[in-house]
């Protein structure tokens, strides 16, 4: 029997993780609920929108680091809310200052506030600059296989194509594109954005994704803690199914019991 944890670890930028579920820290009722959901999800990597979250830059306000300390979790500062390469690069540099030389970041350059689709040209520019500046870049991108390959060639440590628009909960809309990205990547591929429920996460993992990142699907659920637990199980089950190798699809029925050697 193949057990995905801990014998099938996720490796990003040379560091090994047991969990393949990454979670966000926005939209929860408070930091206490954020921590509870993170623990229920079993997440080891948590994203932080630096422009919207206090990591100590706002004195006297609740600090996320008190609830998700860096010695317990790998923080993944992201550039949510950035619409230009310049803004994204500056945000990552600020994260490095606040977190004592932290190098792992999630690059996200948006094209417009309505769709929140990635601005691909600005993303490529920012990725080149950040990699040259010594950052380990995990990058949010479209589900375009050519763009994903180019980001890998630039030196990004993980490529994170969307399944559907951010916060939409629509699930995976283009399996073909994701498969093309997965089959041609030499770095981890993680679905980022669009997951709505546990079955979406399972499908992503069954396709061969190395992991799934989500925030709204958990935080906006009626019971975020219970949904976090469901997502954890879905990611684990999907990974096991991928490793096991599903049966081939057939057009017609195929008897479960052998037809040869009947007694009558």
PDB file of C-alpha atoms in Angstrom:
ATOM      1  CA  UNK A   1       0.000   0.000   0.000  1.00  0.00           C
ATOM      2  CA  UNK A   2       1.326   3.452  -0.949  1.00  0.00           C
ATOM      3  CA  UNK A   3       0.957   5.955   1.876  1.00  0.00           C
ATOM      4  CA  UNK A   4       1.375   9.586   0.714  1.00  0.00           C
ATOM      5  CA  UNK A   5       2.308  10.862   4.180  1.00  0.00           C
ATOM      6  CA  UNK A   6       5.106  10.974   5.241  1.00  0.00           C
ATOM      7  CA  UNK A   7       6.700   8.866   2.483  1.00  0.00           C
ATOM      8  CA  UNK A   8       5.397  11.103  -0.298  1.00  0.00           C
ATOM      9  CA  UNK A   9       6.405  14.585   0.838  1.00  0.00           C
ATOM     10  CA  UNK A  10       5.857  17.882  -0.924  1.00  0.00           C
ATOM     11  CA  UNK A  11       9.181  19.604  -1.548  1.00  0.00           C
ATOM     12  CA  UNK A  12       9.255  23.340  -2.224  1.00  0.00           C
ATOM     13  CA  UNK A  13      12.482  25.319  -2.448  1.00  0.00           C
ATOM     14  CA  UNK A  14      14.371  22.447  -0.843  1.00  0.00           C
ATOM     15  CA  UNK A  15      12.093  22.188   2.179  1.00  0.00           C
ATOM     16  CA  UNK A  16       9.928  19.136   2.849  1.00  0.00           C
ATOM     17  CA  UNK A  17       6.293  19.254   3.931  1.00  0.00           C
ATOM     18  CA  UNK A  18       3.895  16.501   4.987  1.00  0.00           C
ATOM     19  CA  UNK A  19       0.734  18.386   4.050  1.00  0.00           C
ATOM     20  CA  UNK A  20      -0.215  19.196   0.462  1.00  0.00           C
ATOM     21  CA  UNK A  21      -2.956  21.587   1.537  1.00  0.00           C
ATOM     22  CA  UNK A  22      -1.936  25.240   1.811  1.00  0.00           C
ATOM     23  CA  UNK A  23      -4.359  27.700   3.363  1.00  0.00           C
ATOM     24  CA  UNK A  24      -4.898  31.432   3.457  1.00  0.00           C
ATOM     25  CA  UNK A  25      -5.427  33.674   6.447  1.00  0.00           C
ATOM     26  CA  UNK A  26      -7.987  36.170   5.157  1.00  0.00           C
ATOM     27  CA  UNK A  27     -11.778  36.425   5.575  1.00  0.00           C
ATOM     28  CA  UNK A  28     -11.953  34.600   8.910  1.00  0.00           C
ATOM     29  CA  UNK A  29     -13.877  36.042  11.853  1.00  0.00           C
ATOM     30  CA  UNK A  30     -10.654  36.710  13.746  1.00  0.00           C
ATOM     31  CA  UNK A  31      -7.110  35.406  14.163  1.00  0.00           C
ATOM     32  CA  UNK A  32      -8.262  32.794  16.671  1.00  0.00           C
ATOM     33  CA  UNK A  33     -10.553  31.237  14.071  1.00  0.00           C
ATOM     34  CA  UNK A  34      -7.751  31.500  11.515  1.00  0.00           C
ATOM     35  CA  UNK A  35      -5.524  29.382  13.727  1.00  0.00           C
ATOM     36  CA  UNK A  36      -8.261  26.854  14.472  1.00  0.00           C
ATOM     37  CA  UNK A  37      -9.025  26.395  10.768  1.00  0.00           C
ATOM     38  CA  UNK A  38      -5.337  26.129   9.891  1.00  0.00           C
ATOM     39  CA  UNK A  39      -4.875  23.355  12.430  1.00  0.00           C
ATOM     40  CA  UNK A  40      -8.011  21.540  11.243  1.00  0.00           C
ATOM     41  CA  UNK A  41      -6.695  21.691   7.676  1.00  0.00           C
ATOM     42  CA  UNK A  42      -3.337  20.325   8.750  1.00  0.00           C
ATOM     43  CA  UNK A  43      -1.684  23.082   6.739  1.00  0.00           C
ATOM     44  CA  UNK A  44       2.005  23.762   7.210  1.00  0.00           C
ATOM     45  CA  UNK A  45       2.259  26.621   4.704  1.00  0.00           C
ATOM     46  CA  UNK A  46      -0.046  29.604   5.221  1.00  0.00           C
ATOM     47  CA  UNK A  47      -0.360  32.590   2.926  1.00  0.00           C
ATOM     48  CA  UNK A  48      -0.424  36.117   4.282  1.00  0.00           C
ATOM     49  CA  UNK A  49      -1.610  39.153   2.328  1.00  0.00           C
ATOM     50  CA  UNK A  50       0.978  41.629   3.509  1.00  0.00           C
ATOM     51  CA  UNK A  51      -1.081  44.666   2.517  1.00  0.00           C
ATOM     52  CA  UNK A  52      -4.075  43.485   4.548  1.00  0.00           C
ATOM     53  CA  UNK A  53      -2.593  41.649   7.515  1.00  0.00           C
ATOM     54  CA  UNK A  54      -0.707  42.949  10.523  1.00  0.00           C
ATOM     55  CA  UNK A  55       2.596  41.165  11.054  1.00  0.00           C
ATOM     56  CA  UNK A  56       3.843  43.755  13.485  1.00  0.00           C
ATOM     57  CA  UNK A  57       3.929  46.763  11.179  1.00  0.00           C
ATOM     58  CA  UNK A  58       0.847  48.205  12.910  1.00  0.00           C
ATOM     59  CA  UNK A  59       1.686  48.555  16.573  1.00  0.00           C
ATOM     60  CA  UNK A  60      -1.111  48.036  19.070  1.00  0.00           C
ATOM     61  CA  UNK A  61      -3.244  45.899  16.710  1.00  0.00           C
ATOM     62  CA  UNK A  62      -3.644  42.097  16.828  1.00  0.00           C
ATOM     63  CA  UNK A  63      -0.626  40.436  15.237  1.00  0.00           C
ATOM     64  CA  UNK A  64      -1.114  37.303  13.120  1.00  0.00           C
ATOM     65  CA  UNK A  65       2.313  36.037  14.176  1.00  0.00           C
ATOM     66  CA  UNK A  66       1.003  35.532  17.705  1.00  0.00           C
ATOM     67  CA  UNK A  67      -1.478  32.988  16.354  1.00  0.00           C
ATOM     68  CA  UNK A  68       0.586  31.459  13.527  1.00  0.00           C
ATOM     69  CA  UNK A  69       4.189  31.781  14.697  1.00  0.00           C
ATOM     70  CA  UNK A  70       6.966  31.165  12.148  1.00  0.00           C
ATOM     71  CA  UNK A  71       8.443  28.377  14.270  1.00  0.00           C
ATOM     72  CA  UNK A  72       5.150  26.463  13.846  1.00  0.00           C
ATOM     73  CA  UNK A  73       4.227  27.320  10.256  1.00  0.00           C
ATOM     74  CA  UNK A  74       5.925  28.378   7.046  1.00  0.00           C
ATOM     75  CA  UNK A  75       4.599  31.829   6.275  1.00  0.00           C
ATOM     76  CA  UNK A  76       4.034  32.612   2.618  1.00  0.00           C
ATOM     77  CA  UNK A  77       3.757  36.391   2.182  1.00  0.00           C
ATOM     78  CA  UNK A  78       1.757  37.167  -0.941  1.00  0.00           C
ATOM     79  CA  UNK A  79       1.325  40.228  -3.085  1.00  0.00           C
ATOM     80  CA  UNK A  80      -2.485  40.213  -3.145  1.00  0.00           C
ATOM     81  CA  UNK A  81      -3.830  43.583  -4.215  1.00  0.00           C
ATOM     82  CA  UNK A  82      -0.877  44.387  -6.473  1.00  0.00           C
ATOM     83  CA  UNK A  83      -1.593  45.367 -10.077  1.00  0.00           C
ATOM     84  CA  UNK A  84       1.949  46.152 -11.263  1.00  0.00           C
ATOM     85  CA  UNK A  85       5.295  44.417 -11.134  1.00  0.00           C
ATOM     86  CA  UNK A  86       6.763  47.363  -9.219  1.00  0.00           C
ATOM     87  CA  UNK A  87       4.176  47.093  -6.444  1.00  0.00           C
ATOM     88  CA  UNK A  88       4.611  43.325  -6.201  1.00  0.00           C
ATOM     89  CA  UNK A  89       8.389  43.550  -5.938  1.00  0.00           C
ATOM     90  CA  UNK A  90       8.201  46.256  -3.269  1.00  0.00           C
ATOM     91  CA  UNK A  91       5.713  44.199  -1.275  1.00  0.00           C
ATOM     92  CA  UNK A  92       8.007  41.163  -1.298  1.00  0.00           C
ATOM     93  CA  UNK A  93      10.949  43.298  -0.228  1.00  0.00           C
ATOM     94  CA  UNK A  94       8.887  44.637   2.674  1.00  0.00           C
ATOM     95  CA  UNK A  95       8.016  41.074   3.684  1.00  0.00           C
ATOM     96  CA  UNK A  96      11.697  40.202   3.717  1.00  0.00           C
ATOM     97  CA  UNK A  97      12.389  43.113   6.060  1.00  0.00           C
ATOM     98  CA  UNK A  98       9.500  42.318   8.396  1.00  0.00           C
ATOM     99  CA  UNK A  99      10.311  38.602   8.555  1.00  0.00           C
ATOM    100  CA  UNK A 100      14.080  38.797   8.988  1.00  0.00           C
ATOM    101  CA  UNK A 101      15.290  37.848   5.540  1.00  0.00           C
ATOM    102  CA  UNK A 102      12.383  35.561   4.605  1.00  0.00           C
ATOM    103  CA  UNK A 103      12.792  34.413   0.981  1.00  0.00           C
ATOM    104  CA  UNK A 104       9.714  32.315   0.168  1.00  0.00           C
ATOM    105  CA  UNK A 105       6.949  34.451  -1.346  1.00  0.00           C
ATOM    106  CA  UNK A 106       3.807  34.055  -3.408  1.00  0.00           C
ATOM    107  CA  UNK A 107       3.779  36.370  -6.404  1.00  0.00           C
ATOM    108  CA  UNK A 108       0.361  37.584  -7.484  1.00  0.00           C
ATOM    109  CA  UNK A 109      -0.072  40.442  -9.961  1.00  0.00           C
ATOM    110  CA  UNK A 110      -3.708  41.066 -10.850  1.00  0.00           C
ATOM    111  CA  UNK A 111      -5.080  42.334 -14.133  1.00  0.00           C
ATOM    112  CA  UNK A 112      -8.296  43.995 -12.954  1.00  0.00           C
ATOM    113  CA  UNK A 113     -10.456  44.165  -9.819  1.00  0.00           C
ATOM    114  CA  UNK A 114     -13.491  42.475 -11.398  1.00  0.00           C
ATOM    115  CA  UNK A 115     -12.022  39.146 -12.525  1.00  0.00           C
ATOM    116  CA  UNK A 116      -8.844  39.159 -10.396  1.00  0.00           C
ATOM    117  CA  UNK A 117      -7.225  37.295 -13.277  1.00  0.00           C
ATOM    118  CA  UNK A 118      -3.436  37.388 -13.301  1.00  0.00           C
ATOM    119  CA  UNK A 119      -1.752  40.107 -15.352  1.00  0.00           C
ATOM    120  CA  UNK A 120       0.580  37.749 -17.163  1.00  0.00           C
ATOM    121  CA  UNK A 121       3.053  40.257 -18.611  1.00  0.00           C
ATOM    122  CA  UNK A 122       3.503  42.051 -15.282  1.00  0.00           C
ATOM    123  CA  UNK A 123       3.776  38.684 -13.529  1.00  0.00           C
ATOM    124  CA  UNK A 124       6.610  37.631 -15.829  1.00  0.00           C
ATOM    125  CA  UNK A 125       8.449  40.909 -15.223  1.00  0.00           C
ATOM    126  CA  UNK A 126       8.039  40.661 -11.451  1.00  0.00           C
ATOM    127  CA  UNK A 127       9.101  37.014 -11.406  1.00  0.00           C
ATOM    128  CA  UNK A 128      12.355  37.785 -13.195  1.00  0.00           C
ATOM    129  CA  UNK A 129      13.156  40.634 -10.824  1.00  0.00           C
ATOM    130  CA  UNK A 130      12.326  38.672  -7.681  1.00  0.00           C
ATOM    131  CA  UNK A 131      14.295  35.580  -8.699  1.00  0.00           C
ATOM    132  CA  UNK A 132      17.277  37.795  -9.547  1.00  0.00           C
ATOM    133  CA  UNK A 133      16.927  39.373  -6.084  1.00  0.00           C
ATOM    134  CA  UNK A 134      17.210  36.003  -4.357  1.00  0.00           C
ATOM    135  CA  UNK A 135      13.574  35.243  -3.611  1.00  0.00           C
ATOM    136  CA  UNK A 136      12.038  31.770  -3.823  1.00  0.00           C
ATOM    137  CA  UNK A 137       8.957  32.560  -5.878  1.00  0.00           C
ATOM    138  CA  UNK A 138       5.722  30.590  -5.907  1.00  0.00           C
ATOM    139  CA  UNK A 139       3.648  32.216  -8.620  1.00  0.00           C
ATOM    140  CA  UNK A 140      -0.086  32.589  -9.211  1.00  0.00           C
ATOM    141  CA  UNK A 141      -0.815  32.439 -12.921  1.00  0.00           C
ATOM    142  CA  UNK A 142      -3.378  31.635 -15.581  1.00  0.00           C
ATOM    143  CA  UNK A 143      -3.899  28.046 -16.691  1.00  0.00           C
ATOM    144  CA  UNK A 144      -1.902  28.694 -19.871  1.00  0.00           C
ATOM    145  CA  UNK A 145       0.717  25.901 -20.257  1.00  0.00           C
ATOM    146  CA  UNK A 146       3.101  28.167 -22.212  1.00  0.00           C
ATOM    147  CA  UNK A 147       3.083  30.851 -19.531  1.00  0.00           C
ATOM    148  CA  UNK A 148       3.507  28.247 -16.795  1.00  0.00           C
ATOM    149  CA  UNK A 149       6.567  26.809 -18.541  1.00  0.00           C
ATOM    150  CA  UNK A 150       8.083  30.261 -18.975  1.00  0.00           C
ATOM    151  CA  UNK A 151       7.665  31.000 -15.268  1.00  0.00           C
ATOM    152  CA  UNK A 152       9.429  27.747 -14.464  1.00  0.00           C
ATOM    153  CA  UNK A 153      12.261  28.676 -16.841  1.00  0.00           C
ATOM    154  CA  UNK A 154      12.624  32.040 -15.102  1.00  0.00           C
ATOM    155  CA  UNK A 155      13.318  30.143 -11.881  1.00  0.00           C
ATOM    156  CA  UNK A 156      10.042  30.080  -9.934  1.00  0.00           C
ATOM    157  CA  UNK A 157      10.047  27.271  -7.362  1.00  0.00           C
ATOM    158  CA  UNK A 158       6.349  26.447  -7.860  1.00  0.00           C
ATOM    159  CA  UNK A 159       3.725  27.286 -10.458  1.00  0.00           C
ATOM    160  CA  UNK A 160       0.179  27.931  -9.215  1.00  0.00           C
ATOM    161  CA  UNK A 161      -2.431  28.048 -11.982  1.00  0.00           C
ATOM    162  CA  UNK A 162      -5.991  29.031 -11.175  1.00  0.00           C
ATOM    163  CA  UNK A 163      -8.802  26.508 -11.352  1.00  0.00           C
ATOM    164  CA  UNK A 164     -11.350  29.337 -11.658  1.00  0.00           C
ATOM    165  CA  UNK A 165     -11.432  33.013 -10.654  1.00  0.00           C
ATOM    166  CA  UNK A 166     -10.296  33.858  -7.118  1.00  0.00           C
ATOM    167  CA  UNK A 167     -13.066  33.393  -4.577  1.00  0.00           C
ATOM    168  CA  UNK A 168     -15.564  32.091  -7.152  1.00  0.00           C
ATOM    169  CA  UNK A 169     -15.864  28.537  -5.823  1.00  0.00           C
ATOM    170  CA  UNK A 170     -16.562  27.336  -9.372  1.00  0.00           C
ATOM    171  CA  UNK A 171     -14.125  24.426  -9.205  1.00  0.00           C
ATOM    172  CA  UNK A 172     -11.792  23.228 -11.941  1.00  0.00           C
ATOM    173  CA  UNK A 173     -12.913  24.604 -15.285  1.00  0.00           C
ATOM    174  CA  UNK A 174     -10.194  23.322 -17.615  1.00  0.00           C
ATOM    175  CA  UNK A 175      -8.715  19.930 -16.792  1.00  0.00           C
ATOM    176  CA  UNK A 176      -6.849  19.793 -20.098  1.00  0.00           C
ATOM    177  CA  UNK A 177      -4.803  22.911 -19.369  1.00  0.00           C
ATOM    178  CA  UNK A 178      -3.942  21.718 -15.882  1.00  0.00           C
ATOM    179  CA  UNK A 179      -2.836  18.329 -17.207  1.00  0.00           C
ATOM    180  CA  UNK A 180      -0.602  20.000 -19.791  1.00  0.00           C
ATOM    181  CA  UNK A 181       1.011  22.109 -17.080  1.00  0.00           C
ATOM    182  CA  UNK A 182       1.448  19.155 -14.720  1.00  0.00           C
ATOM    183  CA  UNK A 183       2.871  16.778 -17.313  1.00  0.00           C
ATOM    184  CA  UNK A 184       5.482  19.271 -18.503  1.00  0.00           C
ATOM    185  CA  UNK A 185       6.543  20.808 -15.190  1.00  0.00           C
ATOM    186  CA  UNK A 186       9.735  20.055 -13.309  1.00  0.00           C
ATOM    187  CA  UNK A 187       8.638  22.116 -10.291  1.00  0.00           C
ATOM    188  CA  UNK A 188       5.585  21.601  -8.064  1.00  0.00           C
ATOM    189  CA  UNK A 189       2.225  22.579  -9.564  1.00  0.00           C
ATOM    190  CA  UNK A 190      -0.435  23.698  -7.101  1.00  0.00           C
ATOM    191  CA  UNK A 191      -3.972  24.738  -7.928  1.00  0.00           C
ATOM    192  CA  UNK A 192      -4.546  28.228  -6.595  1.00  0.00           C
ATOM    193  CA  UNK A 193      -8.004  29.868  -6.674  1.00  0.00           C
ATOM    194  CA  UNK A 194     -11.455  28.640  -7.578  1.00  0.00           C
ATOM    195  CA  UNK A 195     -11.840  25.639  -5.280  1.00  0.00           C
ATOM    196  CA  UNK A 196     -15.278  25.640  -3.657  1.00  0.00           C
ATOM    197  CA  UNK A 197     -15.719  22.320  -1.914  1.00  0.00           C
ATOM    198  CA  UNK A 198     -13.925  19.100  -1.064  1.00  0.00           C
ATOM    199  CA  UNK A 199     -14.626  17.372  -4.373  1.00  0.00           C
ATOM    200  CA  UNK A 200     -12.852  20.205  -6.231  1.00  0.00           C
ATOM    201  CA  UNK A 201      -9.738  19.662  -4.150  1.00  0.00           C
ATOM    202  CA  UNK A 202      -9.888  15.905  -4.695  1.00  0.00           C
ATOM    203  CA  UNK A 203     -10.167  16.342  -8.471  1.00  0.00           C
ATOM    204  CA  UNK A 204      -7.129  18.628  -8.533  1.00  0.00           C
ATOM    205  CA  UNK A 205      -5.091  16.046  -6.673  1.00  0.00           C
ATOM    206  CA  UNK A 206      -6.380  13.164  -8.812  1.00  0.00           C
ATOM    207  CA  UNK A 207      -5.164  15.029 -11.898  1.00  0.00           C
ATOM    208  CA  UNK A 208      -1.674  14.982 -10.421  1.00  0.00           C
ATOM    209  CA  UNK A 209      -1.354  18.411  -8.837  1.00  0.00           C
ATOM    210  CA  UNK A 210       1.269  18.545  -6.117  1.00  0.00           C
ATOM    211  CA  UNK A 211      -0.964  20.530  -3.826  1.00  0.00           C
ATOM    212  CA  UNK A 212      -3.886  22.907  -3.467  1.00  0.00           C
ATOM    213  CA  UNK A 213      -4.011  26.392  -1.985  1.00  0.00           C
ATOM    214  CA  UNK A 214      -7.319  27.776  -0.789  1.00  0.00           C
ATOM    215  CA  UNK A 215      -8.776  30.459   1.442  1.00  0.00           C
ATOM    216  CA  UNK A 216     -12.356  31.467   0.628  1.00  0.00           C
ATOM    217  CA  UNK A 217     -13.577  27.874   0.292  1.00  0.00           C
ATOM    218  CA  UNK A 218     -12.783  27.392   3.966  1.00  0.00           C
ATOM    219  CA  UNK A 219     -13.303  30.871   5.409  1.00  0.00           C
ATOM    220  CA  UNK A 220     -16.651  31.461   3.675  1.00  0.00           C
ATOM    221  CA  UNK A 221     -18.133  28.072   4.602  1.00  0.00           C
ATOM    222  CA  UNK A 222     -20.959  28.002   7.148  1.00  0.00           C
ATOM    223  CA  UNK A 223     -18.625  26.008   9.408  1.00  0.00           C
ATOM    224  CA  UNK A 224     -15.039  26.938   8.448  1.00  0.00           C
ATOM    225  CA  UNK A 225     -13.436  24.502  10.881  1.00  0.00           C
ATOM    226  CA  UNK A 226     -15.436  21.538   9.611  1.00  0.00           C
ATOM    227  CA  UNK A 227     -14.752  22.541   5.998  1.00  0.00           C
ATOM    228  CA  UNK A 228     -11.044  22.780   6.743  1.00  0.00           C
ATOM    229  CA  UNK A 229     -11.137  19.214   8.024  1.00  0.00           C
ATOM    230  CA  UNK A 230     -13.055  18.092   4.914  1.00  0.00           C
ATOM    231  CA  UNK A 231     -10.509  19.741   2.634  1.00  0.00           C
ATOM    232  CA  UNK A 232      -7.670  18.007   4.429  1.00  0.00           C
ATOM    233  CA  UNK A 233      -9.248  14.618   3.839  1.00  0.00           C
ATOM    234  CA  UNK A 234     -10.070  15.450   0.205  1.00  0.00           C
ATOM    235  CA  UNK A 235      -6.486  16.412  -0.605  1.00  0.00           C
ATOM    236  CA  UNK A 236      -5.153  13.269   1.046  1.00  0.00           C
ATOM    237  CA  UNK A 237      -7.707  11.033  -0.717  1.00  0.00           C
ATOM    238  CA  UNK A 238      -7.079  12.659  -4.079  1.00  0.00           C
ATOM    239  CA  UNK A 239      -3.347  12.183  -3.748  1.00  0.00           C
ATOM    240  CA  UNK A 240      -3.766   8.529  -2.807  1.00  0.00           C
ATOM    241  CA  UNK A 241      -6.071   7.989  -5.789  1.00  0.00           C
ATOM    242  CA  UNK A 242      -3.507   9.584  -8.109  1.00  0.00           C
ATOM    243  CA  UNK A 243      -0.719   7.394  -6.759  1.00  0.00           C
ATOM    244  CA  UNK A 244      -2.905   4.289  -6.938  1.00  0.00           C
ATOM    245  CA  UNK A 245      -3.759   4.853 -10.605  1.00  0.00           C
ATOM    246  CA  UNK A 246      -7.436   4.824 -11.456  1.00  0.00           C
ATOM    247  CA  UNK A 247      -9.083   2.078 -13.512  1.00  0.00           C
ATOM    248  CA  UNK A 248      -9.488   2.777 -17.240  1.00  0.00           C
ATOM    249  CA  UNK A 249     -12.764   4.256 -18.382  1.00  0.00           C
ATOM    250  CA  UNK A 250     -14.886   2.019 -20.608  1.00  0.00           C
ATOM    251  CA  UNK A 251     -17.881   2.729 -22.773  1.00  0.00           C
ATOM    252  CA  UNK A 252     -19.730  -0.453 -21.788  1.00  0.00           C
ATOM    253  CA  UNK A 253     -20.189  -2.495 -18.646  1.00  0.00           C
ATOM    254  CA  UNK A 254     -17.528  -4.872 -17.408  1.00  0.00           C
ATOM    255  CA  UNK A 255     -18.690  -7.476 -14.902  1.00  0.00           C
ATOM    256  CA  UNK A 256     -17.128  -7.171 -11.472  1.00  0.00           C
ATOM    257  CA  UNK A 257     -17.221 -10.939 -11.010  1.00  0.00           C
ATOM    258  CA  UNK A 258     -15.527 -13.261 -13.546  1.00  0.00           C
ATOM    259  CA  UNK A 259     -17.858 -14.912 -16.046  1.00  0.00           C
ATOM    260  CA  UNK A 260     -15.671 -18.000 -16.634  1.00  0.00           C
ATOM    261  CA  UNK A 261     -16.102 -21.170 -14.606  1.00  0.00           C
ATOM    262  CA  UNK A 262     -19.734 -20.759 -13.642  1.00  0.00           C
ATOM    263  CA  UNK A 263     -21.329 -23.628 -11.693  1.00  0.00           C
ATOM    264  CA  UNK A 264     -24.494 -23.597 -13.787  1.00  0.00           C
TER     265      UNK A 264
END
